[in-house]
PDB file of C-alpha atoms in Angstrom:
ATOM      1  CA  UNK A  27       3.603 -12.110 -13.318  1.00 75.00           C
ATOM      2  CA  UNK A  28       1.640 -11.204 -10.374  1.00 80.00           C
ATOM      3  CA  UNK A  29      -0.519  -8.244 -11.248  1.00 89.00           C
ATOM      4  CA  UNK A  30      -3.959  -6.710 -10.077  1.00 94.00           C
ATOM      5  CA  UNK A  31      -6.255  -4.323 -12.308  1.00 95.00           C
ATOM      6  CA  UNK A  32      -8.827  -1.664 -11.498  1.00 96.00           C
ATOM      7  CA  UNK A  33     -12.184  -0.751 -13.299  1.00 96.00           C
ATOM      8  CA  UNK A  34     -12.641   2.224 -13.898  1.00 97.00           C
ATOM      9  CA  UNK A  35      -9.433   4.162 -13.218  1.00 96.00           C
ATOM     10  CA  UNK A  36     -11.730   7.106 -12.565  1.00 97.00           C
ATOM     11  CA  UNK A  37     -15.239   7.613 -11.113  1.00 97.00           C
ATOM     12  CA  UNK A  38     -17.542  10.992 -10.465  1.00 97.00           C
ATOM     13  CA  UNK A  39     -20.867  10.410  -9.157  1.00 97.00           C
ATOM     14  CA  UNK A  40     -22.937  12.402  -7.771  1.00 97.00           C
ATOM     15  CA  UNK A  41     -23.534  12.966  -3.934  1.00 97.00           C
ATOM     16  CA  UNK A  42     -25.980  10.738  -2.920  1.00 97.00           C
ATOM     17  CA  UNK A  43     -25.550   7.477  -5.613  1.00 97.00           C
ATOM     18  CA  UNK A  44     -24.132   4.378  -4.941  1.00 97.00           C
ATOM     19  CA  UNK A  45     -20.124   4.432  -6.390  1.00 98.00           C
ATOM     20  CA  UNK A  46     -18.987   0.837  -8.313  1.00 98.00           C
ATOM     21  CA  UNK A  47     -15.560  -0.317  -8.835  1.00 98.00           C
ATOM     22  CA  UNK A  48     -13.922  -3.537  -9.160  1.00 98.00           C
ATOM     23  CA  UNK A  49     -10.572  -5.163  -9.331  1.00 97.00           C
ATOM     24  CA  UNK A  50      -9.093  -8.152 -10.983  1.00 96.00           C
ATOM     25  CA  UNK A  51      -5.990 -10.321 -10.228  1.00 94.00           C
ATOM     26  CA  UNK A  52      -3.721 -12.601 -11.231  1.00 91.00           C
ATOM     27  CA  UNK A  53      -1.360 -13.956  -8.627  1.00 86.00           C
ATOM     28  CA  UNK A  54       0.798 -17.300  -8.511  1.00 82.00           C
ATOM     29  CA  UNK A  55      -0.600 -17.939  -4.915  1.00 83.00           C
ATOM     30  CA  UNK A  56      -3.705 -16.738  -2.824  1.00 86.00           C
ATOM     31  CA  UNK A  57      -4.119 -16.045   0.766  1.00 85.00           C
ATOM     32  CA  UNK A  58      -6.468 -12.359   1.073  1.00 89.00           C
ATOM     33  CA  UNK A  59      -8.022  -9.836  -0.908  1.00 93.00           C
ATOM     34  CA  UNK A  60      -7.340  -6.250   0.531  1.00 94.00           C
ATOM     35  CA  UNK A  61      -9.057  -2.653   0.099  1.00 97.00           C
ATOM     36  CA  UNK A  62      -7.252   0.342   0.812  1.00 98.00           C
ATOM     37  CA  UNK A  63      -8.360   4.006   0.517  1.00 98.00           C
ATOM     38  CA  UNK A  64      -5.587   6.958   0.025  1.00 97.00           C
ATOM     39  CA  UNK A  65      -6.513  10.508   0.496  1.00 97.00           C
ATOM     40  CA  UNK A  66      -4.353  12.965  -1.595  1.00 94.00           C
ATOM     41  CA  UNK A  67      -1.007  13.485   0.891  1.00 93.00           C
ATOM     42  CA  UNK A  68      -1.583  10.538   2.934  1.00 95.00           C
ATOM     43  CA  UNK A  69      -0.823   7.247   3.431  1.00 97.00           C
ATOM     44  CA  UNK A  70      -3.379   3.917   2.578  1.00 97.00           C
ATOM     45  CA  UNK A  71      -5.841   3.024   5.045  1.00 97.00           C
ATOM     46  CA  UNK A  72      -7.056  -0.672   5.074  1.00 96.00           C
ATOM     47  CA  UNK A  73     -10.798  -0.488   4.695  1.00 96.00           C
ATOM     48  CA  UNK A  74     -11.557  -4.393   5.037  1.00 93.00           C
ATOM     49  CA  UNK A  75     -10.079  -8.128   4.418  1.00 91.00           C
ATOM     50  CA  UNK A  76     -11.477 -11.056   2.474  1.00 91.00           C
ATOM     51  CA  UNK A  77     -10.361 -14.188   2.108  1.00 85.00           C
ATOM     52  CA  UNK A  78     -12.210 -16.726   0.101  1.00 81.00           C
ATOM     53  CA  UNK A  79     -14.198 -16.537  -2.709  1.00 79.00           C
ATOM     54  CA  UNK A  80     -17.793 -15.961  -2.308  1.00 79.00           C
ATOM     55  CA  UNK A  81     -17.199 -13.837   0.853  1.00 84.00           C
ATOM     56  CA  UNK A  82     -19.165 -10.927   1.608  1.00 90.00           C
ATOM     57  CA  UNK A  83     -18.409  -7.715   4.000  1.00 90.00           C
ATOM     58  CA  UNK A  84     -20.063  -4.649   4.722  1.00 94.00           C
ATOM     59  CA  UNK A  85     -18.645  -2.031   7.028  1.00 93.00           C
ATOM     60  CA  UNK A  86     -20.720   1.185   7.394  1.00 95.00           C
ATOM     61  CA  UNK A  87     -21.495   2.267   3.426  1.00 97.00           C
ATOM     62  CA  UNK A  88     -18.898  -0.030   2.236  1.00 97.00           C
ATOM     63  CA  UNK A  89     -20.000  -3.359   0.529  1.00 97.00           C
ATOM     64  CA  UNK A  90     -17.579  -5.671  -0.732  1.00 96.00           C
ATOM     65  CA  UNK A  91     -17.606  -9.083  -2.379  1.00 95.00           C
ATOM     66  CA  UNK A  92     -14.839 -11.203  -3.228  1.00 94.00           C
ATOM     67  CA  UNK A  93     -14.989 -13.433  -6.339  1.00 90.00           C
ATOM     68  CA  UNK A  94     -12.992 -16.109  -8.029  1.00 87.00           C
ATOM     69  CA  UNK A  95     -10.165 -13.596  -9.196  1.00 90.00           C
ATOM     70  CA  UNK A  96     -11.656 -10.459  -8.338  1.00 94.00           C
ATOM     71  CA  UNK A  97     -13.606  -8.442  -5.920  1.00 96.00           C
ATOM     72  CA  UNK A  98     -16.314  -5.365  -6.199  1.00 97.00           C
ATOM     73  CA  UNK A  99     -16.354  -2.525  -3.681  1.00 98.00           C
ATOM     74  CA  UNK A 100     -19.475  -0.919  -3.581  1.00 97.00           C
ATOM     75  CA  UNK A 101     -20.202   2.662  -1.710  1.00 98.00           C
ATOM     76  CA  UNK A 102     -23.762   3.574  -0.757  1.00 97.00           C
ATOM     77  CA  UNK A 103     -24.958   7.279  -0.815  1.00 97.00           C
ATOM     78  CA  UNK A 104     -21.630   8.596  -1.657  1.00 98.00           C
ATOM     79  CA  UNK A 105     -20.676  12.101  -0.019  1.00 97.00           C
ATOM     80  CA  UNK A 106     -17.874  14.316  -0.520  1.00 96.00           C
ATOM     81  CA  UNK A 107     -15.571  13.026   1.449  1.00 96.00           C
ATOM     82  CA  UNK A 108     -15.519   9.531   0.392  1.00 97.00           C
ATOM     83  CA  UNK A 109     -13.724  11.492  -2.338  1.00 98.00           C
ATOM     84  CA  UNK A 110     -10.046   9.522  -2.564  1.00 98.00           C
ATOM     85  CA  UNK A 111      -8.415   6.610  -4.904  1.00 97.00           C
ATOM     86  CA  UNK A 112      -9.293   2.972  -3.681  1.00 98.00           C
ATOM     87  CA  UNK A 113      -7.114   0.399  -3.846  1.00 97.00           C
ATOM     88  CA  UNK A 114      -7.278  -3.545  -3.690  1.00 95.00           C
ATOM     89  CA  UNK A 115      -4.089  -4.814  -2.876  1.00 94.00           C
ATOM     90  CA  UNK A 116      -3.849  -9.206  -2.869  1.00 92.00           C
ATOM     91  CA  UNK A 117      -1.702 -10.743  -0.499  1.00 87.00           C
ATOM     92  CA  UNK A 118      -0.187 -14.078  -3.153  1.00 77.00           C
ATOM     93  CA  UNK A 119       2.674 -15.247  -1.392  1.00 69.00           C
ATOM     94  CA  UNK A 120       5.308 -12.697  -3.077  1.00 66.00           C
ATOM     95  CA  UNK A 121       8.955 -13.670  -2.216  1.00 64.00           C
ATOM     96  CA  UNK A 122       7.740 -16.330  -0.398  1.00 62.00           C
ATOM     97  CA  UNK A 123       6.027 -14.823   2.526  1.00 65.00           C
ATOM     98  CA  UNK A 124       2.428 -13.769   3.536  1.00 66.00           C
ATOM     99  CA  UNK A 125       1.628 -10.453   3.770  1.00 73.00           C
ATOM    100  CA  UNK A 126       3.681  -9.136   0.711  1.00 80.00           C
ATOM    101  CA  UNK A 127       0.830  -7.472  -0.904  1.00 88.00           C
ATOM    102  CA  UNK A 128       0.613  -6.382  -4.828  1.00 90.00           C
ATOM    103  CA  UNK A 129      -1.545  -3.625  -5.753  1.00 93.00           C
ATOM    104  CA  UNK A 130      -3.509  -2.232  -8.315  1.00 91.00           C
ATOM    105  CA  UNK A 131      -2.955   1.664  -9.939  1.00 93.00           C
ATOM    106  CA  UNK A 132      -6.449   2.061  -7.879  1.00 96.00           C
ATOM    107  CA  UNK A 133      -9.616   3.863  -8.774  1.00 97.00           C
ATOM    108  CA  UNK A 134      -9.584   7.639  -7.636  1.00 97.00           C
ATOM    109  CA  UNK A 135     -13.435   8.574  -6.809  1.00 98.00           C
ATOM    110  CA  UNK A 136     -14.366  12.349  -6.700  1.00 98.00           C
ATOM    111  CA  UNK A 137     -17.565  12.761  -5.695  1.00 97.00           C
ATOM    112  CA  UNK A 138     -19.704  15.843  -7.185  1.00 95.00           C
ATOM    113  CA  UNK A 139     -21.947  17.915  -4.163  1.00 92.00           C
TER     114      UNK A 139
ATOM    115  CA  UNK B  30      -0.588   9.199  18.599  1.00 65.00           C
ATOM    116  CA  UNK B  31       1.131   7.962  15.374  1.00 71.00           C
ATOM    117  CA  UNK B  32       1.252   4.543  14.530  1.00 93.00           C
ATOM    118  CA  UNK B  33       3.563   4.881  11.850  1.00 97.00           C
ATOM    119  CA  UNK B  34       5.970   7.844  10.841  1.00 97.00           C
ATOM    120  CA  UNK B  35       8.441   8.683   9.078  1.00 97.00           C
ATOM    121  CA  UNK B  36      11.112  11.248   8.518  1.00 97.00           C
ATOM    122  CA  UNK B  37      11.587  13.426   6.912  1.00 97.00           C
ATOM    123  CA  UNK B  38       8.182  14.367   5.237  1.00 97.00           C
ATOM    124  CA  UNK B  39      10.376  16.175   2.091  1.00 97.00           C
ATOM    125  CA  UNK B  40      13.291  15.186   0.786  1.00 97.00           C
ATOM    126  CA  UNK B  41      14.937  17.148  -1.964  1.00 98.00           C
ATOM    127  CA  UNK B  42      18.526  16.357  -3.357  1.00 97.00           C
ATOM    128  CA  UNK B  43      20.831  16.029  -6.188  1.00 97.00           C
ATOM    129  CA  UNK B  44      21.546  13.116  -8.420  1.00 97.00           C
ATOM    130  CA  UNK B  45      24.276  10.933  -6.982  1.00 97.00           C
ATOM    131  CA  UNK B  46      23.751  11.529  -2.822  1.00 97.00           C
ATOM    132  CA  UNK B  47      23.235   9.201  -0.728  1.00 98.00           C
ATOM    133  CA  UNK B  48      20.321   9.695   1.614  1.00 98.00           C
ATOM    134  CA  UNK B  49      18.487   7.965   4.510  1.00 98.00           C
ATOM    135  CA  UNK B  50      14.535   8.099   5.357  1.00 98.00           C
ATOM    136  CA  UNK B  51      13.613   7.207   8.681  1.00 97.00           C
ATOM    137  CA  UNK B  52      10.479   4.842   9.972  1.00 97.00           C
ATOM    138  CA  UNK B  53       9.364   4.150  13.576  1.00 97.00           C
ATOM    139  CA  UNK B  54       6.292   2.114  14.405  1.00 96.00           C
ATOM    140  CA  UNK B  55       4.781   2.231  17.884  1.00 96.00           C
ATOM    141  CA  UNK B  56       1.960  -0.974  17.498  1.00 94.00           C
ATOM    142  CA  UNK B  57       4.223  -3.361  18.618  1.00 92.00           C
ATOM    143  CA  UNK B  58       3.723  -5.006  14.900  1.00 91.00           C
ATOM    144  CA  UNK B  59       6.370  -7.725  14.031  1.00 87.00           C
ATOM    145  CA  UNK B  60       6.756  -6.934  10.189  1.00 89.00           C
ATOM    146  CA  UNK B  61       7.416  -3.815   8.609  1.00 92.00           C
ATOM    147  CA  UNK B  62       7.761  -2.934   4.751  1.00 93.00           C
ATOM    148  CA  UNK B  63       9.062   0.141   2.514  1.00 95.00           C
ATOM    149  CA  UNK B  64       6.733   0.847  -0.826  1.00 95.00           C
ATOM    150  CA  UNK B  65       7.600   2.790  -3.399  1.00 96.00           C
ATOM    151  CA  UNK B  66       4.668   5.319  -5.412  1.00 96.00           C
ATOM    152  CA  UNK B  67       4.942   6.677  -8.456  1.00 93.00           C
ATOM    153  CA  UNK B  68       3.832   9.827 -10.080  1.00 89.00           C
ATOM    154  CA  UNK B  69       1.327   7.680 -11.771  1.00 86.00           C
ATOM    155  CA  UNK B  70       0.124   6.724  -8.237  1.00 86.00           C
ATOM    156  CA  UNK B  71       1.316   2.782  -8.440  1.00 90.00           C
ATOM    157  CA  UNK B  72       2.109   1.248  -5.581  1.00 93.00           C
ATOM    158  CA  UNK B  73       4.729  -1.031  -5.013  1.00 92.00           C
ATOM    159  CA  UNK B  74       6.449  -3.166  -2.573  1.00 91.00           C
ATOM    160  CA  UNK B  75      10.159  -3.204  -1.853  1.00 92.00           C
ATOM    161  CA  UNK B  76      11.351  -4.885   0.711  1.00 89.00           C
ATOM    162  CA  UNK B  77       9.479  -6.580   4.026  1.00 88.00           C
ATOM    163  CA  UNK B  78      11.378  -7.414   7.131  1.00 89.00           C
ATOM    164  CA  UNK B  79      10.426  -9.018  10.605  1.00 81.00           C
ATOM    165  CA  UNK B  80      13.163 -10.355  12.828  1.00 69.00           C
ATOM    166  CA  UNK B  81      13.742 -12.977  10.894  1.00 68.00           C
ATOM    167  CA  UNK B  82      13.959 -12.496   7.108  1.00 78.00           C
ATOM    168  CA  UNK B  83      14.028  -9.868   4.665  1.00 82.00           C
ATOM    169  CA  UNK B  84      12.092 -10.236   1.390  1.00 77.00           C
ATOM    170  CA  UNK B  85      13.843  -8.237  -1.564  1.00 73.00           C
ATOM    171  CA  UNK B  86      11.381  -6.941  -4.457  1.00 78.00           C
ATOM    172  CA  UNK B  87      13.851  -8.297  -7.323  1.00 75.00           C
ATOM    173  CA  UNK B  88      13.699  -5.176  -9.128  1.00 84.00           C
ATOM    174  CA  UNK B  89      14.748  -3.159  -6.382  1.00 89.00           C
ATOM    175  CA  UNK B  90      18.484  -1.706  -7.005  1.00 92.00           C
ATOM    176  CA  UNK B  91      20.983  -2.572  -4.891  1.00 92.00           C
ATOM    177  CA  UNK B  92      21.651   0.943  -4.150  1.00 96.00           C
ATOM    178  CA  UNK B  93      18.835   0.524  -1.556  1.00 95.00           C
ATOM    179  CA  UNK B  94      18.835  -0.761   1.582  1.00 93.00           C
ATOM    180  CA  UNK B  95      16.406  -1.390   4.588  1.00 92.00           C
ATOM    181  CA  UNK B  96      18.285  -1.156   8.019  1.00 90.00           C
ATOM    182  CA  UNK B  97      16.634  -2.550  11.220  1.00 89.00           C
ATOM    183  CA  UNK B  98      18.143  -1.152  14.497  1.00 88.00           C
ATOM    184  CA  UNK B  99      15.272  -2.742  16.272  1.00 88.00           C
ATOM    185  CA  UNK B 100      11.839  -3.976  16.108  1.00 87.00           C
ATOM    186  CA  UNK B 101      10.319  -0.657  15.976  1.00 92.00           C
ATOM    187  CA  UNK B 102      12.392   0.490  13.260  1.00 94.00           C
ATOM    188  CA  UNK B 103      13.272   0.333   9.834  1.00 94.00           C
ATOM    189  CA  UNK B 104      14.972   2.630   7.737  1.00 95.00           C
ATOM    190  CA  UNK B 105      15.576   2.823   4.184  1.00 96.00           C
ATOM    191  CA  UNK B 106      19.092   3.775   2.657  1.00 97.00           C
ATOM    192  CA  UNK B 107      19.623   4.872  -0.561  1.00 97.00           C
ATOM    193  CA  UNK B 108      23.174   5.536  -2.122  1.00 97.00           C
ATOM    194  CA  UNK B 109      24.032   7.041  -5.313  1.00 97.00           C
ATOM    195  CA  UNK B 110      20.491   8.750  -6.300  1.00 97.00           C
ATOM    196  CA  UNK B 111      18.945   9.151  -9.821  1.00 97.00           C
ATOM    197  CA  UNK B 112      16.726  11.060 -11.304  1.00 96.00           C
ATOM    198  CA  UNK B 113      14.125   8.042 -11.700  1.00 95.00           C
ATOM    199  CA  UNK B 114      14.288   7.447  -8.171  1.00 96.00           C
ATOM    200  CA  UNK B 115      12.275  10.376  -7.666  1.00 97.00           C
ATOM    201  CA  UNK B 116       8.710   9.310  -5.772  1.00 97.00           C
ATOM    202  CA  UNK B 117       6.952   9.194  -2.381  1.00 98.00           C
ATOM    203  CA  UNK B 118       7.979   6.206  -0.133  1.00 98.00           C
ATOM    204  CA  UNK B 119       5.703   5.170   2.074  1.00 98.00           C
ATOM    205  CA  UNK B 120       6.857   2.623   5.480  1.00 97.00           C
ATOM    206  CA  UNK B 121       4.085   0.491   6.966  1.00 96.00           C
ATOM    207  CA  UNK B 122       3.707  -2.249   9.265  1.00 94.00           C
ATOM    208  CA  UNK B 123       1.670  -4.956  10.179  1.00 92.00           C
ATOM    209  CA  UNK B 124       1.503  -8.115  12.887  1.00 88.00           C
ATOM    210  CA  UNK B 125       0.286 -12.015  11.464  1.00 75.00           C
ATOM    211  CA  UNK B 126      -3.822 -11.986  12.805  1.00 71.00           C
ATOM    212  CA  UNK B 127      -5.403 -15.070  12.790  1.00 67.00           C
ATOM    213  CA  UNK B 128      -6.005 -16.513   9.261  1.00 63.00           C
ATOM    214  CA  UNK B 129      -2.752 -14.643   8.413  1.00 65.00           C
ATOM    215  CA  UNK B 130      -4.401 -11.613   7.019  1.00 65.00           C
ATOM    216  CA  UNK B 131      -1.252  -8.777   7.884  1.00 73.00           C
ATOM    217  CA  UNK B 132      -3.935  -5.684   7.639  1.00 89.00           C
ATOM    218  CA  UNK B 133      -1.199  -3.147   7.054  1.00 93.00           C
ATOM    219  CA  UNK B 134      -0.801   0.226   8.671  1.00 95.00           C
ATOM    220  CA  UNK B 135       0.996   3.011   6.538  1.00 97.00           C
ATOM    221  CA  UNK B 136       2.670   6.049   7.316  1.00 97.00           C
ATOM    222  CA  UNK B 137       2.681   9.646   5.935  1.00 96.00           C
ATOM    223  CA  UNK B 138       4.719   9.227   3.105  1.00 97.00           C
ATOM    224  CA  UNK B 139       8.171  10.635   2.096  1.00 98.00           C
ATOM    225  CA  UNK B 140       8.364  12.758  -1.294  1.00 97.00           C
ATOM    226  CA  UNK B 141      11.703  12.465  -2.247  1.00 98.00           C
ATOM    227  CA  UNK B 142      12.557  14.520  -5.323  1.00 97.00           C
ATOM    228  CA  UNK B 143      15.632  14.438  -7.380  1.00 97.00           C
ATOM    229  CA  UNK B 144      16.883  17.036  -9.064  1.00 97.00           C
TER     230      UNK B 144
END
């Protein structure tokens, strides 16, 4: 069954430190590794793409890695409003088609002032 | 402007209607899916569609439906509702990028409550 897991399901550092969080998957086919953020009433908001394993992307405070059935997200000098649950969300070929993506419960991140 | 909406925001009805929630994309994208998120925050796919095929989530009931008028639109039908069917649906869209990597833009979110 195609599935993807977070670590930790929750996350409350201080202002300032660097946040952690990874995800693991288990899909029947690969094609990209995706990272979503979701602020309480809103919809997802892709944060950044990977696609082989290995691959490394930063974009602003974001740092992300993708590895052989996984990927980290890291956040530099977290602030309050970084505050939201992050999702990775793998795009494996469901029903047949790219772009179907599966994705994980997510890891919300509240952030302490 | 929005990318991607949807209507209405709040839906609140009894067990057994039959109810419609509206999405409208204005990026031109060529796909466009319906998710489903529970209380428990768990996102999942239902359906996608582009103009040429629809991919059905297999656990989906048949008592929902994703209509296409056009390109730009695709609702989502649901007849007969239950109480389990109670979530916030979220419509989102995307267009194939080079590498095939379908970065996918969502909208607000519909809470639909049954009662």
């Amino acid at each position: 069954e195609n599935q993807v897991e977070h670590s930790p399901h929750f996350l409350g550092p201080q202002q300032g430190d660097v946040a952690s969080m990874s995800c693991t998957y288990s899909v029947s086919r690969f094609n990209n590794l995706q990272w979503y953020r979701q602020n309480t009433g809103m919809g997802p908001k892709h944060l950044l793409s990977m696609y082989s394993a290995g691959y490394e992307k930063q974009k602003g405070r974001l740092n992300a890695t993708l590895l052989k059935n996984g990927s980290s997200l890291y956040i530099t000098a977290v602030q309050p409003e970084d505050s939201a649950t992050y999702f990775c969300a793998v795009d494996g070929d469901y029903g047949g088609s790219q772009g179907n993506l599966i994705f994980g419960k997510g890891t919300k991140l509240s952030v302490k002032p | 402007d929005t990318a991607v909406s949807q209507t209405p925001k709040y839906l609140v009805t009894q067990m057994g209607n039959d109810k419609s929630i509206k999405c409208e994309q204005n990026l031109g994208h060529d796909t466009m899916y319906w998710y489903k998120q529970d209380s428990k925050k768990f996102l999942k796919i239902m359906f996608s569609y582009n103009n040429k095929e629809l991919i059905i989530n297999e656990t989906v009931p048949n008592r929902f439906s994703p209509k296409s008028p056009d390109k730009a639109h695709l609702n989502l039908h649901i007849n007969s509702l239950e109480l389990g069917d109670s979530a916030v649906y979220f419509c989102a869209s995307s267009q194939a990028l080079a590498g095939g990597y379908h970065e996918q833009y969502f909208g607000p979110g519909t809470r639909l409550t049954v009662t």
